[in-house]
Amino acid sequence: MKKKLHLPGELAGQAIRNVFAKPATIDYPHGDPSIPANYRGRLVYDAPRCINCLMCMRDCPSKAIRIENRGTKENPDMHAYLNVARCIFCCQCVDSCPKKCLSASNDILLARLSRDELSVEL
Amino acid sequence: MTEQETINRLNAQFPFARAVSPRRMRVFTDFMPPRQFEAVLRFARDELGYGKGEHIVGTDEGEDLGFSYIVSNGETLLVIREKVPKADPRVRSQYALYPSLLMHERELVDLFGADMRELPPGPSYPLPDGWPKGEYPLRKEWNPAYFNKNTMRYEPPEGGGEAKT
Amino acid sequence: MSERDGKFVLPIGPQHPSLKEPCSFKITLDGEVVEKAVVEIGYNHRGLEKACESRTFVQDLYIIERVCGICSHAHTSAFCRCVEEMCGLLVPRRAEYIRGIVGELERLHSHLLWLGVAAHEIGFDTLFMYTWRDRERVLDMLAAIGGNRINYGVNTFGGVRRDLEPELIAEIGRVMDALEEKLKYYFELALVEPALIGRLSGIGILRPEDVRRFSAVGPVARAAGIMDDTRIIEPYGVFREIAVNGVTDDHCDVYGRTIVRVKEMLESVRLIRVMLRELPDGPISVKAPRRVPAGEILIRVEAPRGEDIHYVRSTGGDMPDRVRVRAPTEANWHGMSYMLEGFHLADVPIIIAAIDPCYSCTDRAVRLTDAGGSSLHAWEELRRLGIERYQSLGIDPSGIRLREFPRG
Amino acid sequence: MLLDILKILLFPGFAFLAAYAFLLEYVDRKAYARMQNRVGPPWYQPLADFFKLLGKKVIIPRNAGKRTFAALPVVSLAAVATAYVSVPVWGRAAIVGYEGDLVVVLYLLSIPTICLFLAGFSSHDVYTIMGAFRTLTQMFAYEVPLFIAFLSPAVLAGTWSITGILAFYADRPLLALVNLPAFFIALLSAQSKLERAPFDAPEAETEIVGGALVEYSGRYLAFMHASAMCELAVVTSAIAALFLPVLTGFAAADFALYLIKTLALLLLLTLLRASVARIRMDQMLNFCWMVMTPMAIIQIVVNLFLRGGLGL
């Protein structure tokens, strides 16, 4: 379908219209990046429901999550640590957990200034 | 040329190929020594019309090295396989039959240590030049944990640990 | 700078502004015309196949997803299909439809990305900005569906992990309508804008017989009139129920590939609408066993760049014995030096971009090209000066140790 | 005498030129961004770039001549600044307006291009050599239509001084419409002189990394870039003076008109830059020789006949 060629600068009309249109980009730190609610960001851990089965640690592709039982077998005192640098936010642990005590929040601002701050207590 | 016809003609011509079709549009042959493998490959390309070289899968079969050449005629994928002992992995490059498989054949040389003759000269792929000779990463006994990234040398402990990280 | 009998050998890459990815070309120039091109790839070898062998199937899913940033869904779909066929799982129809929708959304954002990069390669940055602005809407939908803009990770063994709520379906419909109008505008533009056509047509020619000789796949083959769309040749999943009308063109050059990709995007929008309309009810996944029965499987899937083949072999444990991924770009490299020769230097970036190379799919390790002794010495002296300068500013970077590459 | 020196140094001279160049660069980048539906840089971006570059370390490649490497930015900035002196900015007359200053301005404006070529050639790097040769071939392509387009209003006006031409057309505005084709040719060839898209093959970022200025860094790069921006200001002022003779009596009002004219021309150039893809060198040469030069020649012949016919 050979069409007649126009003059170059076909986009000029669109370009002029855009000068008066609202820009599609935002000034990042100020604008709102509108992260959807079910985004896979930092994990949220519900300690009482955890039964220390360590399924999440087994299934984690990058060995980022660590579950620790500070108490005893009878009255467990469960703690979970997430290495924010190693975590790839795939949320396989959320799916593998039989007791559904892990879930994902949409908090993605996880930059840290030093290496030892990387391990976050959930 | 459905897979059933391919199997019939292949097995008729080369009974040792023992071609089977586990699912639609796939034909797998059995592992063969290099000489028979080259005859079957030439037959597949010239007579059966499998002219398109898709890719090669190298596998470590314990004592031997398995090279599965996957070729297609646009629809069905035909997997022709050859087996060579690890001690003496001499094979011939099929660059003449399938020029587009050159990169994958170089990969066999680098990652599996295939002693490929008649391979056109060119850069080693996919490993860097400084890679120590005689180290073939995709073989089962090669354990990535013992590879020292800084000195680019493979330093297994004296016990020669098992390939489980 | 090396000059052999009046001809330039211009190194492009492995670090070069036109190639945002690691690949190097030695272009021998006769004036402005490319005489010989040596293609060297493989700067991104991460040893994925060895890594997959030492991890469980569940963990491998996320390695396979990161083979390539833009076609992650295609790779995971193929890998999941391999495991499902070996375990004999029957994926529910609703999961197949959701997989199809995310697959077509991925094709949209991958082709829009390509259109933008191609426009940038020929210096048309306005079209680059427009196409990537439209791509943002598609990425927002993928983030809403899968939870992440790029690695949407919707696939799992036995189906999908997330369901589509009605208002999300309506939202996707609205985005598709807006996108279709834009795509029609770009299609119209590609037919009438002389500057665009002038820069794209007649270069990087690959005729049908060359396509067969170099076994090129995807839009590169379809621009030469060869229909090799896996969704049509070997329908899988949702494409057994929904027919795809294939797109081919006969220009055989970069312009033909542009037309094929824009038409494919319009086809994807149509497919998404059909799939959204006929989305069946029912469960979205079935329970997959942790141990995969012994066997080997070869699965083909249609990635945005062409036919993507996965080979998986299992010996009955929960770890695969061998995983081999043949990404479409690996097949398109062989014709590259043939496509480059005979055209202008100004066409080199756009011809390279025309096969939509995804280097992370064709993997390799770092290669030191003929770094002469003297320049290496200059490099160390330059680094010493740099450290002194920063120390004068009160920052001490001398602690950072460069990885020592073996010389020569 | 002191007033003239102050004029040259301060108001309509160098200081104003530098400030106006930064303003034009900001307007150019902001309009370009808005045309692409982007937010665009803050107003101080060009200044920030300039001072950041001043602070950077200067690395001169070993096999490049040190003195020429350092001298080129200064020479090209000086040439552009001197050209600005003969262009009318405040009121109807330029600071230094004399018979024949149009030709002097044209030659001064081609010095930066030659400096760019020398910069590329003396750095002995394959990319810069490529960029330098492209700069030169492109220069041969656009010089002819540029000169003819600039000289055709002078031929009709019968004087070689920009101030004289401005005065001539200010009294007979209708005659300015005759130069319309020359106006478009001047705009297109100015765009290629300034190596802006679609004629930016010499510094095509995706092919030869950055053309002639690849090896430049630190303050030399800052001044090279500043001279490019000043050249943009001078060229738009010259085109405004020659082709848009709208003048009132008062100097201040004329100055405001001058600002409006140059900004309008700049937006026109930015629109051209935003809506056309970069054309290859061979397409560029064909376009210049097959399209622009014949049109320019027709324009100057028409002007000559008009000159004769109207018996001015």
PDB file of C-alpha atoms in Angstrom, chain C residues 247-372:
ATOM      1  CA  VAL C 247       1.799 -10.686  10.180  1.00  0.00           C
ATOM      2  CA  THR C 248       4.301 -10.804   7.349  1.00  0.00           C
ATOM      3  CA  ASP C 249       5.836  -8.201   5.053  1.00  0.00           C
ATOM      4  CA  ASP C 250       8.013  -8.402   1.975  1.00  0.00           C
ATOM      5  CA  HIS C 251      10.340  -5.412   2.305  1.00  0.00           C
ATOM      6  CA  CYS C 252      13.124  -7.671   3.723  1.00  0.00           C
ATOM      7  CA  ASP C 253      14.792  -4.622   5.291  1.00  0.00           C
ATOM      8  CA  VAL C 254      14.694  -2.576   8.509  1.00  0.00           C
ATOM      9  CA  TYR C 255      11.596  -0.746   7.267  1.00  0.00           C
ATOM     10  CA  GLY C 256       9.810  -4.070   6.787  1.00  0.00           C
ATOM     11  CA  ARG C 257      10.668  -5.075  10.355  1.00  0.00           C
ATOM     12  CA  THR C 258       9.255  -1.799  11.627  1.00  0.00           C
ATOM     13  CA  ILE C 259       6.002  -2.412   9.753  1.00  0.00           C
ATOM     14  CA  VAL C 260       5.821  -6.013  11.027  1.00  0.00           C
ATOM     15  CA  ARG C 261       6.323  -4.942  14.639  1.00  0.00           C
ATOM     16  CA  VAL C 262       3.712  -2.152  14.488  1.00  0.00           C
ATOM     17  CA  LYS C 263       1.194  -4.509  12.858  1.00  0.00           C
ATOM     18  CA  GLU C 264       1.969  -7.134  15.509  1.00  0.00           C
ATOM     19  CA  MET C 265       1.193  -4.584  18.198  1.00  0.00           C
ATOM     20  CA  LEU C 266      -2.194  -3.880  16.625  1.00  0.00           C
ATOM     21  CA  GLU C 267      -2.767  -7.652  16.495  1.00  0.00           C
ATOM     22  CA  SER C 268      -1.811  -7.965  20.174  1.00  0.00           C
ATOM     23  CA  VAL C 269      -4.331  -5.277  21.134  1.00  0.00           C
ATOM     24  CA  ARG C 270      -7.045  -7.210  19.260  1.00  0.00           C
ATOM     25  CA  LEU C 271      -5.996 -10.480  20.958  1.00  0.00           C
ATOM     26  CA  ILE C 272      -6.075  -8.908  24.424  1.00  0.00           C
ATOM     27  CA  ARG C 273      -9.600  -7.614  23.839  1.00  0.00           C
ATOM     28  CA  VAL C 274     -10.788 -11.071  22.706  1.00  0.00           C
ATOM     29  CA  MET C 275      -9.131 -12.767  25.691  1.00  0.00           C
ATOM     30  CA  LEU C 276     -10.577 -10.240  28.140  1.00  0.00           C
ATOM     31  CA  ARG C 277     -14.047 -10.737  26.684  1.00  0.00           C
ATOM     32  CA  GLU C 278     -13.915 -14.534  26.788  1.00  0.00           C
ATOM     33  CA  LEU C 279     -12.078 -14.876  30.122  1.00  0.00           C
ATOM     34  CA  PRO C 280     -13.603 -18.099  31.609  1.00  0.00           C
ATOM     35  CA  ASP C 281     -14.291 -18.494  35.333  1.00  0.00           C
ATOM     36  CA  GLY C 282     -12.655 -21.138  37.484  1.00  0.00           C
ATOM     37  CA  PRO C 283      -9.492 -21.725  39.507  1.00  0.00           C
ATOM     38  CA  ILE C 284      -6.250 -19.992  38.502  1.00  0.00           C
ATOM     39  CA  SER C 285      -3.762 -22.746  39.434  1.00  0.00           C
ATOM     40  CA  VAL C 286      -3.422 -26.386  40.427  1.00  0.00           C
ATOM     41  CA  LYS C 287      -1.065 -27.778  43.116  1.00  0.00           C
ATOM     42  CA  ALA C 288       2.292 -28.742  41.557  1.00  0.00           C
ATOM     43  CA  PRO C 289       4.423 -31.507  43.119  1.00  0.00           C
ATOM     44  CA  ARG C 290       7.852 -30.448  44.400  1.00  0.00           C
ATOM     45  CA  ARG C 291       9.609 -33.412  42.741  1.00  0.00           C
ATOM     46  CA  VAL C 292       9.378 -33.523  38.933  1.00  0.00           C
ATOM     47  CA  PRO C 293       9.238 -37.081  37.469  1.00  0.00           C
ATOM     48  CA  ALA C 294      12.289 -38.079  35.387  1.00  0.00           C
ATOM     49  CA  GLY C 295      12.208 -37.150  31.697  1.00  0.00           C
ATOM     50  CA  GLU C 296      13.246 -34.511  29.209  1.00  0.00           C
ATOM     51  CA  ILE C 297      11.134 -31.983  27.340  1.00  0.00           C
ATOM     52  CA  LEU C 298      11.555 -29.405  24.568  1.00  0.00           C
ATOM     53  CA  ILE C 299       9.040 -26.526  24.578  1.00  0.00           C
ATOM     54  CA  ARG C 300       8.644 -23.658  22.079  1.00  0.00           C
ATOM     55  CA  VAL C 301       7.035 -20.335  22.949  1.00  0.00           C
ATOM     56  CA  GLU C 302       6.626 -17.129  20.870  1.00  0.00           C
ATOM     57  CA  ALA C 303       8.666 -14.419  22.609  1.00  0.00           C
ATOM     58  CA  PRO C 304       8.424 -10.840  21.292  1.00  0.00           C
ATOM     59  CA  ARG C 305      11.682 -11.367  19.391  1.00  0.00           C
ATOM     60  CA  GLY C 306      10.831 -14.753  17.941  1.00  0.00           C
ATOM     61  CA  GLU C 307      10.841 -18.447  18.765  1.00  0.00           C
ATOM     62  CA  ASP C 308      12.177 -19.198  22.259  1.00  0.00           C
ATOM     63  CA  ILE C 309      13.071 -22.861  22.926  1.00  0.00           C
ATOM     64  CA  HIS C 310      13.526 -24.354  26.408  1.00  0.00           C
ATOM     65  CA  TYR C 311      15.046 -27.791  27.060  1.00  0.00           C
ATOM     66  CA  VAL C 312      14.633 -29.209  30.573  1.00  0.00           C
ATOM     67  CA  ARG C 313      15.771 -32.600  31.776  1.00  0.00           C
ATOM     68  CA  SER C 314      14.913 -33.946  35.208  1.00  0.00           C
ATOM     69  CA  THR C 315      16.149 -37.113  36.969  1.00  0.00           C
ATOM     70  CA  GLY C 316      13.167 -37.316  39.353  1.00  0.00           C
ATOM     71  CA  GLY C 317      14.525 -35.010  42.089  1.00  0.00           C
ATOM     72  CA  ASP C 318      13.445 -31.482  42.930  1.00  0.00           C
ATOM     73  CA  MET C 319      16.499 -30.069  41.078  1.00  0.00           C
ATOM     74  CA  PRO C 320      16.742 -30.088  37.261  1.00  0.00           C
ATOM     75  CA  ASP C 321      19.550 -32.115  35.694  1.00  0.00           C
ATOM     76  CA  ARG C 322      19.976 -29.783  32.687  1.00  0.00           C
ATOM     77  CA  VAL C 323      18.282 -26.518  31.628  1.00  0.00           C
ATOM     78  CA  ARG C 324      19.077 -24.989  28.209  1.00  0.00           C
ATOM     79  CA  VAL C 325      17.455 -21.761  27.025  1.00  0.00           C
ATOM     80  CA  ARG C 326      17.776 -20.847  23.337  1.00  0.00           C
ATOM     81  CA  ALA C 327      16.567 -17.260  23.180  1.00  0.00           C
ATOM     82  CA  PRO C 328      15.444 -15.871  19.802  1.00  0.00           C
ATOM     83  CA  THR C 329      18.254 -13.321  19.632  1.00  0.00           C
ATOM     84  CA  GLU C 330      20.812 -16.148  19.590  1.00  0.00           C
ATOM     85  CA  ALA C 331      19.421 -17.199  16.226  1.00  0.00           C
ATOM     86  CA  ASN C 332      19.510 -13.697  14.773  1.00  0.00           C
ATOM     87  CA  TRP C 333      23.188 -13.052  15.407  1.00  0.00           C
ATOM     88  CA  HIS C 334      24.533 -15.178  12.574  1.00  0.00           C
ATOM     89  CA  GLY C 335      23.097 -12.915   9.893  1.00  0.00           C
ATOM     90  CA  MET C 336      24.318  -9.726  11.574  1.00  0.00           C
ATOM     91  CA  SER C 337      27.678  -9.264   9.821  1.00  0.00           C
ATOM     92  CA  TYR C 338      25.998 -10.124   6.497  1.00  0.00           C
ATOM     93  CA  MET C 339      23.337  -7.478   7.160  1.00  0.00           C
ATOM     94  CA  LEU C 340      25.889  -4.796   8.077  1.00  0.00           C
ATOM     95  CA  GLU C 341      28.191  -4.992   5.095  1.00  0.00           C
ATOM     96  CA  GLY C 342      27.629  -2.608   2.211  1.00  0.00           C
ATOM     97  CA  PHE C 343      25.693   0.079   4.048  1.00  0.00           C
ATOM     98  CA  HIS C 344      26.646   3.414   5.601  1.00  0.00           C
ATOM     99  CA  LEU C 345      28.178   3.839   9.013  1.00  0.00           C
ATOM    100  CA  ALA C 346      25.140   5.899   9.947  1.00  0.00           C
ATOM    101  CA  ASP C 347      22.999   2.796   9.328  1.00  0.00           C
ATOM    102  CA  VAL C 348      25.045   0.496  11.579  1.00  0.00           C
ATOM    103  CA  PRO C 349      23.245   1.310  14.875  1.00  0.00           C
ATOM    104  CA  ILE C 350      19.786   1.039  13.330  1.00  0.00           C
ATOM    105  CA  ILE C 351      20.608  -2.284  11.581  1.00  0.00           C
ATOM    106  CA  ILE C 352      21.919  -3.679  14.873  1.00  0.00           C
ATOM    107  CA  ALA C 353      18.815  -2.413  16.648  1.00  0.00           C
ATOM    108  CA  ALA C 354      16.583  -3.874  13.916  1.00  0.00           C
ATOM    109  CA  ILE C 355      16.986  -7.436  15.155  1.00  0.00           C
ATOM    110  CA  ASP C 356      15.980  -6.055  18.577  1.00  0.00           C
ATOM    111  CA  PRO C 357      19.028  -7.690  20.198  1.00  0.00           C
ATOM    112  CA  CYS C 358      18.647  -8.828  23.774  1.00  0.00           C
ATOM    113  CA  TYR C 359      22.218  -9.477  24.857  1.00  0.00           C
ATOM    114  CA  SER C 360      21.308 -10.901  28.198  1.00  0.00           C
ATOM    115  CA  CYS C 361      19.564 -13.654  26.302  1.00  0.00           C
ATOM    116  CA  THR C 362      22.756 -14.535  24.395  1.00  0.00           C
ATOM    117  CA  ASP C 363      25.169 -14.747  27.308  1.00  0.00           C
ATOM    118  CA  ARG C 364      28.971 -14.431  27.576  1.00  0.00           C
ATOM    119  CA  ALA C 365      31.890 -13.134  29.769  1.00  0.00           C
ATOM    120  CA  VAL C 366      34.135 -10.057  29.603  1.00  0.00           C
ATOM    121  CA  ARG C 367      36.704 -10.061  26.723  1.00  0.00           C
ATOM    122  CA  LEU C 368      39.797  -7.742  26.646  1.00  0.00           C
ATOM    123  CA  THR C 369      40.339  -6.826  23.002  1.00  0.00           C
ATOM    124  CA  ASP C 370      43.929  -6.057  21.863  1.00  0.00           C
ATOM    125  CA  ALA C 371      44.659  -3.589  24.705  1.00  0.00           C
ATOM    126  CA  GLY C 372      48.213  -2.554  23.769  1.00  0.00           C
TER     127      GLY C 372
END
